[in-house]
Amino acid sequence: MKKLWRLFLAFARVGVMTFGGGYAMIPILEREIVDRHGWASNEELMDYYAVGQCTPGVIAVNTATFIGYKTAGIPGGIAATLGVIFPSVVIITLIAGVLTHFADIPAVQSAFAAIRVCVCVLIFNAVLKLWKGAVKDKGALLLFLVVFVLSIFLDISPVFYVILCALAGILFTRWGVRGK
Amino acid sequence: MILLRLFWEFFKTGLFAVGGGMATLPFLYSIAERTGWFTAAQLADMIAVGESTPGPIGVNMATYVGFTTAGVPGAIIATLGLVTPSVIIILIIARVLQQFRQNKLVDAAFYGLRPCSIGLIAAAGLLVVKVAMLHTDLYFETGKLLELFNWKALALAAVLVVLTRFVKRTKKLHPIVFILGSALVGVVFAF
């Protein structure tokens, strides 16, 4: 029980200190998991993070579940996951509650109109960053273009694209299209 | 009932969003379109808040959407819905980690999934562009191409692209700096 509580607290700290997620999280994970508690080595941590990246869902959550499970079984996985999401739920709920009261003020509306422009640029940068690791040959480029164009013009759930592209990835690899 | 539906929508998002926080974006747009729980503009604001507050962005967005839709219970249920598939999948995979990482089929599926995820995020990004930088209503009314563009917004976007991609001293800064800077510009120049 004590261990579960410590997992919860350790990952709540990771949650509080992670802004945005992704790679920014790694040094914080290292400090909490490797240095402070010794639950995993640096190498194991990178392995868990790599698996967190290539399974569905939020990477921070996947990594937390993984380390929690390795440390204290299934209850550990759940405790770590609840820990990593706890600060978000509290902080965002408070902010969202406050913002709804100020949403009608003209200055706030102006601020958010400009923030939306910034969000466009952030998404653009995220796409370019992901692009480097993912679109390395013609097959991948084809899949990107098909998904991009179709999802602009058609009103289909993203779920279909995800399933079809997983199949396409398997077929392209089998047919030897990959890497060309 | 709305709580059950929230849980289900976010369960799907957690199960099919591959590639981290931003990958949840296309799913959230799809939820907005189908349910009308929130608008595209609200979603753009949520991204900004999610990026500027502690916590993984994907989790923050789920909490925010849940709160907007059904208050505090909604915030909790949506977030739990998002992480449930992760927990189940990781618990299964943790036992067979080595086999999973080296599995050719898994590797081949991800070869297809990564460009898919980027395509979906890019298309969702265009929807934010439409909200933030275009006056589509005004354009359809007047038919003048010059009035389609929100020039102030385009100018800000150009400056931000330069600062986040080309200027050495600023491109490593955390997104929160650019978000707060944009907010200030928005107030000063009455966006």
Tab-separated table of C-alpha atoms in Angstrom:
chain	number	residue	atom	x	y	z
A	1	MET	CA	0.000	0.000	0.000
A	2	LYS	CA	2.829	2.339	0.913
A	3	LYS	CA	4.519	1.595	-2.383
A	4	LEU	CA	1.356	2.361	-4.353
A	5	TRP	CA	1.052	5.693	-2.580
A	6	ARG	CA	4.682	6.490	-3.395
A	7	LEU	CA	4.083	5.622	-7.053
A	8	PHE	CA	1.040	7.882	-7.097
A	9	LEU	CA	2.990	10.785	-5.567
A	10	ALA	CA	6.056	10.320	-7.775
A	11	PHE	CA	3.946	10.402	-10.944
A	12	ALA	CA	1.835	13.281	-9.670
A	13	ARG	CA	5.118	15.202	-9.418
A	14	VAL	CA	5.995	14.160	-12.988
A	15	GLY	CA	2.539	15.380	-14.078
A	16	VAL	CA	2.968	18.758	-12.385
A	17	MET	CA	6.409	19.342	-13.851
A	18	THR	CA	5.619	18.265	-17.414
A	19	PHE	CA	4.486	21.091	-19.654
A	20	GLY	CA	3.057	19.809	-22.919
A	21	GLY	CA	4.462	16.290	-22.607
A	22	GLY	CA	6.713	14.406	-25.005
A	23	TYR	CA	10.479	14.719	-24.750
A	24	ALA	CA	10.254	17.472	-22.116
A	25	MET	CA	9.182	14.733	-19.733
A	26	ILE	CA	12.333	12.602	-19.938
A	27	PRO	CA	14.650	14.561	-17.578
A	28	ILE	CA	11.839	14.773	-15.007
A	29	LEU	CA	11.194	11.021	-15.272
A	30	GLU	CA	14.888	10.358	-14.830
A	31	ARG	CA	15.032	12.393	-11.665
A	32	GLU	CA	11.953	10.819	-10.095
A	33	ILE	CA	12.198	7.231	-11.270
A	34	VAL	CA	15.924	6.570	-11.640
A	35	ASP	CA	17.616	8.960	-9.185
A	36	ARG	CA	15.110	9.335	-6.401
A	37	HIS	CA	13.418	5.928	-6.225
A	38	GLY	CA	15.626	3.599	-8.240
A	39	TRP	CA	12.578	1.886	-9.783
A	40	ALA	CA	14.323	1.548	-13.153
A	41	SER	CA	17.708	2.159	-14.762
A	42	ASN	CA	18.215	4.878	-17.358
A	43	GLU	CA	18.238	2.258	-20.109
A	44	GLU	CA	15.042	0.618	-18.910
A	45	LEU	CA	13.422	4.043	-18.758
A	46	MET	CA	14.278	4.714	-22.404
A	47	ASP	CA	12.859	1.300	-23.315
A	48	TYR	CA	9.602	2.049	-21.504
A	49	TYR	CA	9.440	5.456	-23.141
A	50	ALA	CA	9.997	3.893	-26.567
A	51	VAL	CA	7.144	1.453	-25.978
A	52	GLY	CA	4.998	4.351	-24.717
A	53	GLN	CA	5.612	6.077	-28.044
A	54	CYS	CA	4.644	3.128	-30.195
A	55	THR	CA	1.456	2.129	-28.424
A	56	PRO	CA	-1.805	4.049	-28.744
A	57	GLY	CA	-2.581	6.839	-26.288
A	58	VAL	CA	-0.753	9.630	-24.488
A	59	ILE	CA	2.973	8.820	-24.167
A	60	ALA	CA	3.244	10.109	-20.581
A	61	VAL	CA	0.355	7.890	-19.502
A	62	ASN	CA	1.744	4.826	-21.270
A	63	THR	CA	5.155	5.311	-19.668
A	64	ALA	CA	3.595	5.792	-16.228
A	65	THR	CA	1.510	2.635	-16.536
A	66	PHE	CA	4.535	0.675	-17.660
A	67	ILE	CA	6.837	1.776	-14.814
A	68	GLY	CA	4.047	1.367	-12.254
A	69	TYR	CA	3.379	-2.167	-13.463
A	70	LYS	CA	7.062	-3.121	-13.409
A	71	THR	CA	7.376	-1.731	-9.865
A	72	ALA	CA	4.225	-3.055	-8.207
A	73	GLY	CA	2.159	-5.137	-10.634
A	74	ILE	CA	-1.271	-4.187	-11.943
A	75	PRO	CA	-2.205	-2.045	-8.879
A	76	GLY	CA	1.101	-0.224	-9.400
A	77	GLY	CA	0.247	0.479	-13.046
A	78	ILE	CA	-3.087	1.927	-12.031
A	79	ALA	CA	-1.630	3.990	-9.154
A	80	ALA	CA	1.052	5.513	-11.387
A	81	THR	CA	-1.503	6.338	-14.101
A	82	LEU	CA	-3.884	7.999	-11.656
A	83	GLY	CA	-0.902	9.934	-10.290
A	84	VAL	CA	0.160	11.307	-13.671
A	85	ILE	CA	-3.348	12.487	-14.581
A	86	PHE	CA	-4.269	13.863	-11.126
A	87	PRO	CA	-2.586	17.312	-11.433
A	88	SER	CA	-4.091	17.852	-14.917
A	89	VAL	CA	-7.593	17.128	-13.718
A	90	VAL	CA	-7.282	19.523	-10.763
A	91	ILE	CA	-5.462	22.354	-12.563
A	92	ILE	CA	-7.458	22.272	-15.797
A	93	THR	CA	-10.770	22.069	-13.957
A	94	LEU	CA	-9.846	25.177	-11.942
A	95	ILE	CA	-8.664	27.091	-15.029
A	96	ALA	CA	-11.627	26.045	-17.145
A	97	GLY	CA	-13.984	27.085	-14.347
A	98	VAL	CA	-12.340	30.508	-14.086
A	99	LEU	CA	-12.033	31.075	-17.845
A	100	THR	CA	-15.731	30.498	-18.501
A	101	HIS	CA	-16.459	33.502	-16.251
A	102	PHE	CA	-14.061	35.771	-18.149
A	103	ALA	CA	-14.818	34.542	-21.663
A	104	ASP	CA	-17.128	37.485	-22.473
A	105	ILE	CA	-14.595	40.226	-21.692
A	106	PRO	CA	-13.396	41.824	-24.994
A	107	ALA	CA	-9.726	41.856	-23.942
A	108	VAL	CA	-9.878	38.130	-23.141
A	109	GLN	CA	-11.490	37.463	-26.519
A	110	SER	CA	-8.762	39.439	-28.272
A	111	ALA	CA	-6.096	37.546	-26.365
A	112	PHE	CA	-7.569	34.186	-27.353
A	113	ALA	CA	-8.038	35.244	-30.992
A	114	ALA	CA	-4.280	35.836	-31.144
A	115	ILE	CA	-3.499	32.706	-29.108
A	116	ARG	CA	-5.369	30.647	-31.730
A	117	VAL	CA	-2.952	31.953	-34.353
A	118	CYS	CA	-0.101	30.798	-32.135
A	119	VAL	CA	-1.758	27.381	-31.817
A	120	CYS	CA	-1.742	27.076	-35.637
A	121	VAL	CA	2.003	27.656	-35.644
A	122	LEU	CA	2.524	25.166	-32.801
A	123	ILE	CA	0.584	22.487	-34.691
A	124	PHE	CA	2.538	23.279	-37.852
A	125	ASN	CA	5.802	22.829	-35.926
A	126	ALA	CA	4.567	19.584	-34.354
A	127	VAL	CA	3.700	18.219	-37.807
A	128	LEU	CA	7.155	19.085	-39.175
A	129	LYS	CA	8.852	17.474	-36.176
A	130	LEU	CA	6.843	14.243	-36.488
A	131	TRP	CA	7.340	14.263	-40.252
A	132	LYS	CA	11.115	13.784	-39.954
A	133	GLY	CA	10.766	10.485	-38.108
A	134	ALA	CA	7.831	9.086	-40.054
A	135	VAL	CA	7.837	10.024	-43.730
A	136	LYS	CA	11.046	8.579	-45.076
A	137	ASP	CA	9.930	6.914	-48.309
A	138	LYS	CA	7.306	7.093	-51.069
A	139	GLY	CA	4.923	4.638	-49.413
A	140	ALA	CA	4.745	6.726	-46.240
A	141	LEU	CA	4.370	9.909	-48.292
A	142	LEU	CA	1.477	8.327	-50.197
A	143	LEU	CA	-0.297	7.357	-46.968
A	144	PHE	CA	0.211	10.851	-45.542
A	145	LEU	CA	-1.218	12.510	-48.676
A	146	VAL	CA	-4.200	10.170	-48.908
A	147	VAL	CA	-5.139	10.632	-45.239
A	148	PHE	CA	-4.529	14.401	-45.311
A	149	VAL	CA	-6.561	15.075	-48.473
A	150	LEU	CA	-9.400	12.666	-47.678
A	151	SER	CA	-9.851	13.925	-44.129
A	152	ILE	CA	-10.100	17.502	-45.399
A	153	PHE	CA	-12.883	16.673	-47.847
A	154	LEU	CA	-14.670	13.689	-46.324
A	155	ASP	CA	-16.456	13.432	-43.028
A	156	ILE	CA	-15.156	10.038	-41.864
A	157	SER	CA	-14.064	9.120	-38.345
A	158	PRO	CA	-10.262	9.144	-37.873
A	159	VAL	CA	-10.647	5.567	-36.558
A	160	PHE	CA	-11.081	4.276	-40.134
A	161	TYR	CA	-7.901	5.939	-41.361
A	162	VAL	CA	-5.958	4.502	-38.431
A	163	ILE	CA	-7.149	0.945	-39.073
A	164	LEU	CA	-6.668	1.164	-42.856
A	165	CYS	CA	-3.172	2.640	-42.515
A	166	ALA	CA	-2.076	-0.065	-40.076
A	167	LEU	CA	-3.175	-2.628	-42.690
A	168	ALA	CA	-1.513	-0.639	-45.478
A	169	GLY	CA	1.715	-0.561	-43.456
A	170	ILE	CA	1.672	-4.338	-43.165
A	171	LEU	CA	0.863	-4.840	-46.867
A	172	PHE	CA	3.438	-2.269	-48.077
A	173	THR	CA	6.097	-3.989	-45.992
A	174	ARG	CA	5.098	-7.399	-47.330
A	175	TRP	CA	5.056	-6.184	-50.954
A	176	GLY	CA	8.482	-4.594	-50.560
A	177	VAL	CA	7.219	-1.058	-51.224
A	178	ARG	CA	8.755	0.103	-47.961
A	179	GLY	CA	12.124	1.835	-48.083
A	180	LYS	CA	11.784	2.962	-51.712
B	1	MET	CA	-26.009	9.322	-20.066
B	2	ILE	CA	-23.728	12.092	-21.302
B	3	LEU	CA	-21.038	10.767	-18.946
B	4	LEU	CA	-21.254	7.326	-20.514
B	5	ARG	CA	-21.009	8.851	-23.962
B	6	LEU	CA	-18.018	10.993	-22.859
B	7	PHE	CA	-16.258	7.921	-21.534
B	8	TRP	CA	-16.874	6.036	-24.780
B	9	GLU	CA	-15.723	8.910	-27.035
B	10	PHE	CA	-12.500	9.335	-25.075
B	11	PHE	CA	-11.951	5.602	-24.828
B	12	LYS	CA	-11.957	5.527	-28.646
B	13	THR	CA	-9.592	8.518	-28.713
B	14	GLY	CA	-7.174	6.808	-26.331
B	15	LEU	CA	-7.320	3.608	-28.334
B	16	PHE	CA	-6.744	5.054	-31.800
B	17	ALA	CA	-4.653	8.204	-31.222
B	18	VAL	CA	-1.131	7.052	-32.036
B	19	GLY	CA	1.885	9.308	-31.574
B	20	GLY	CA	1.286	11.331	-28.425
B	21	GLY	CA	-0.786	14.302	-27.281
B	22	MET	CA	-1.360	16.183	-30.562
B	23	ALA	CA	-2.618	12.951	-32.137
B	24	THR	CA	-5.779	13.299	-30.024
B	25	LEU	CA	-6.637	16.518	-31.895
B	26	PRO	CA	-8.342	14.992	-34.970
B	27	PHE	CA	-10.441	12.802	-32.683
B	28	LEU	CA	-11.519	15.825	-30.627
B	29	TYR	CA	-12.567	17.609	-33.839
B	30	SER	CA	-14.550	14.597	-34.828
B	31	ILE	CA	-16.272	14.650	-31.399
B	32	ALA	CA	-17.030	18.380	-31.786
B	33	GLU	CA	-18.582	17.842	-35.210
B	34	ARG	CA	-20.707	14.874	-34.241
B	35	THR	CA	-21.932	15.963	-30.811
B	36	GLY	CA	-21.876	19.772	-30.832
B	37	TRP	CA	-20.558	19.684	-27.239
B	38	PHE	CA	-18.024	22.404	-28.096
B	39	THR	CA	-16.905	24.439	-31.135
B	40	ALA	CA	-13.722	24.406	-33.213
B	41	ALA	CA	-12.760	27.814	-31.752
B	42	GLN	CA	-13.187	26.490	-28.207
B	43	LEU	CA	-11.002	23.534	-29.106
B	44	ALA	CA	-8.235	25.874	-30.294
B	45	ASP	CA	-8.431	27.692	-26.943
B	46	MET	CA	-8.214	24.365	-25.133
B	47	ILE	CA	-5.020	23.490	-27.007
B	48	ALA	CA	-3.518	26.801	-25.872
B	49	VAL	CA	-4.510	26.232	-22.246
B	50	GLY	CA	-3.384	22.588	-22.435
B	51	GLU	CA	0.049	23.642	-23.701
B	52	SER	CA	0.500	26.366	-21.079
B	53	THR	CA	-0.460	24.402	-17.983
B	54	PRO	CA	1.291	21.498	-16.242
B	55	GLY	CA	0.489	17.979	-17.410
B	56	PRO	CA	0.652	16.056	-20.699
B	57	ILE	CA	-1.265	17.931	-23.398
B	58	GLY	CA	-3.437	14.939	-24.339
B	59	VAL	CA	-4.622	14.529	-20.751
B	60	ASN	CA	-5.183	18.268	-20.344
B	61	MET	CA	-7.349	18.394	-23.468
B	62	ALA	CA	-9.467	15.462	-22.290
B	63	THR	CA	-10.016	17.104	-18.903
B	64	TYR	CA	-10.892	20.432	-20.535
B	65	VAL	CA	-13.325	18.947	-23.042
B	66	GLY	CA	-14.906	16.838	-20.291
B	67	PHE	CA	-15.318	19.863	-18.023
B	68	THR	CA	-16.814	21.991	-20.813
B	69	THR	CA	-19.248	19.213	-21.636
B	70	ALA	CA	-20.371	18.016	-18.193
B	71	GLY	CA	-18.606	19.884	-15.367
B	72	VAL	CA	-16.293	18.249	-12.847
B	73	PRO	CA	-17.714	14.708	-13.267
B	74	GLY	CA	-17.230	15.153	-17.029
B	75	ALA	CA	-13.610	16.197	-16.541
B	76	ILE	CA	-12.884	13.074	-14.495
B	77	ILE	CA	-14.813	10.643	-16.706
B	78	ALA	CA	-13.309	11.945	-19.980
B	79	THR	CA	-9.782	11.684	-18.602
B	80	LEU	CA	-10.366	8.166	-17.269
B	81	GLY	CA	-11.843	7.204	-20.639
B	82	LEU	CA	-8.716	8.451	-22.404
B	83	VAL	CA	-6.293	6.481	-20.220
B	84	THR	CA	-8.239	3.226	-19.885
B	85	PRO	CA	-7.130	1.737	-23.247
B	86	SER	CA	-3.527	2.773	-22.501
B	87	VAL	CA	-3.599	0.943	-19.190
B	88	ILE	CA	-5.115	-2.200	-20.707
B	89	ILE	CA	-2.733	-2.275	-23.686
B	90	ILE	CA	0.389	-1.556	-21.644
B	91	LEU	CA	-0.503	-4.185	-19.053
B	92	ILE	CA	-0.815	-6.756	-21.827
B	93	ILE	CA	2.355	-5.680	-23.624
B	94	ALA	CA	4.497	-5.330	-20.475
B	95	ARG	CA	4.605	-9.114	-20.171
B	96	VAL	CA	5.916	-9.595	-23.692
B	97	LEU	CA	7.945	-6.399	-24.115
B	98	GLN	CA	10.838	-7.845	-26.086
B	99	GLN	CA	8.632	-9.816	-28.464
B	100	PHE	CA	6.445	-6.760	-29.003
B	101	ARG	CA	9.282	-4.408	-29.863
B	102	GLN	CA	10.842	-6.875	-32.251
B	103	ASN	CA	7.619	-8.090	-33.804
B	104	LYS	CA	7.731	-7.503	-37.578
B	105	LEU	CA	3.977	-7.157	-37.862
B	106	VAL	CA	3.846	-4.452	-35.174
B	107	ASP	CA	6.732	-2.640	-36.818
B	108	ALA	CA	5.023	-2.827	-40.235
B	109	ALA	CA	1.728	-1.551	-38.812
B	110	PHE	CA	3.506	1.432	-37.264
B	111	TYR	CA	5.195	2.173	-40.564
B	112	GLY	CA	1.666	2.875	-41.848
B	113	LEU	CA	0.324	4.437	-38.660
B	114	ARG	CA	2.883	7.236	-38.297
B	115	PRO	CA	2.196	9.037	-41.605
B	116	CYS	CA	-1.527	8.489	-40.963
B	117	SER	CA	-1.280	10.244	-37.626
B	118	ILE	CA	0.577	13.183	-39.193
B	119	GLY	CA	-1.978	13.466	-41.988
B	120	LEU	CA	-4.807	13.583	-39.454
B	121	ILE	CA	-3.057	16.181	-37.279
B	122	ALA	CA	-2.249	18.355	-40.315
B	123	ALA	CA	-5.873	18.251	-41.496
B	124	ALA	CA	-7.091	19.144	-37.994
B	125	GLY	CA	-4.537	21.975	-37.981
B	126	LEU	CA	-6.149	23.380	-41.140
B	127	LEU	CA	-9.434	23.638	-39.245
B	128	VAL	CA	-7.678	25.769	-36.628
B	129	VAL	CA	-6.223	27.911	-39.432
B	130	LYS	CA	-9.740	28.409	-40.785
B	131	VAL	CA	-10.959	29.613	-37.381
B	132	ALA	CA	-7.910	31.710	-36.542
B	133	MET	CA	-6.772	33.262	-39.798
B	134	LEU	CA	-9.644	33.317	-42.284
B	135	HIS	CA	-12.928	35.235	-42.454
B	136	THR	CA	-14.868	32.607	-44.378
B	137	ASP	CA	-18.277	34.142	-43.510
B	138	LEU	CA	-17.251	37.595	-44.709
B	139	TYR	CA	-15.794	36.121	-47.903
B	140	PHE	CA	-18.969	34.233	-48.778
B	141	GLU	CA	-20.950	37.425	-48.190
B	142	THR	CA	-18.823	39.817	-50.233
B	143	GLY	CA	-16.973	37.453	-52.556
B	144	LYS	CA	-13.830	39.571	-52.286
B	145	LEU	CA	-10.731	37.435	-51.996
B	146	LEU	CA	-8.860	40.095	-50.025
B	147	GLU	CA	-11.475	39.888	-47.290
B	148	LEU	CA	-11.005	36.138	-46.907
B	149	PHE	CA	-7.773	36.653	-45.002
B	150	ASN	CA	-7.373	37.988	-41.505
B	151	TRP	CA	-4.254	40.010	-42.277
B	152	LYS	CA	-3.402	40.816	-38.655
B	153	ALA	CA	-3.486	37.104	-37.832
B	154	LEU	CA	-1.374	36.206	-40.878
B	155	ALA	CA	1.243	38.771	-39.880
B	156	LEU	CA	1.405	37.349	-36.347
B	157	ALA	CA	1.668	33.808	-37.742
B	158	ALA	CA	4.569	34.852	-39.992
B	159	VAL	CA	6.414	36.402	-37.049
B	160	LEU	CA	5.790	33.282	-34.918
B	161	VAL	CA	7.034	30.933	-37.652
B	162	VAL	CA	10.247	32.945	-37.910
B	163	LEU	CA	10.713	33.031	-34.110
B	164	THR	CA	9.963	29.328	-33.547
B	165	ARG	CA	11.864	27.953	-36.529
B	166	PHE	CA	14.621	30.316	-37.654
B	167	VAL	CA	15.828	32.612	-34.884
B	168	LYS	CA	18.395	30.658	-32.900
B	169	ARG	CA	17.851	32.509	-29.632
B	170	THR	CA	14.085	32.020	-29.549
B	171	LYS	CA	13.394	28.711	-31.266
B	172	LYS	CA	14.260	26.601	-28.216
B	173	LEU	CA	11.904	28.538	-25.938
B	174	HIS	CA	8.925	26.744	-24.441
B	175	PRO	CA	5.605	27.176	-26.329
B	176	ILE	CA	4.143	28.902	-23.269
B	177	VAL	CA	6.354	31.935	-24.033
B	178	PHE	CA	4.854	32.262	-27.510
B	179	ILE	CA	1.326	31.685	-26.250
B	180	LEU	CA	1.634	34.427	-23.628
B	181	GLY	CA	3.373	36.736	-26.113
B	182	SER	CA	0.544	36.185	-28.605
B	183	ALA	CA	-2.041	36.939	-25.933
B	184	LEU	CA	-0.331	40.275	-25.282
B	185	VAL	CA	-0.189	41.078	-29.013
B	186	GLY	CA	-3.871	40.171	-29.266
B	187	VAL	CA	-4.862	42.611	-26.529
B	188	VAL	CA	-2.612	45.447	-27.726
B	189	PHE	CA	-3.610	45.193	-31.402
B	190	ALA	CA	-7.286	44.332	-30.683
B	191	PHE	CA	-7.487	41.034	-32.601
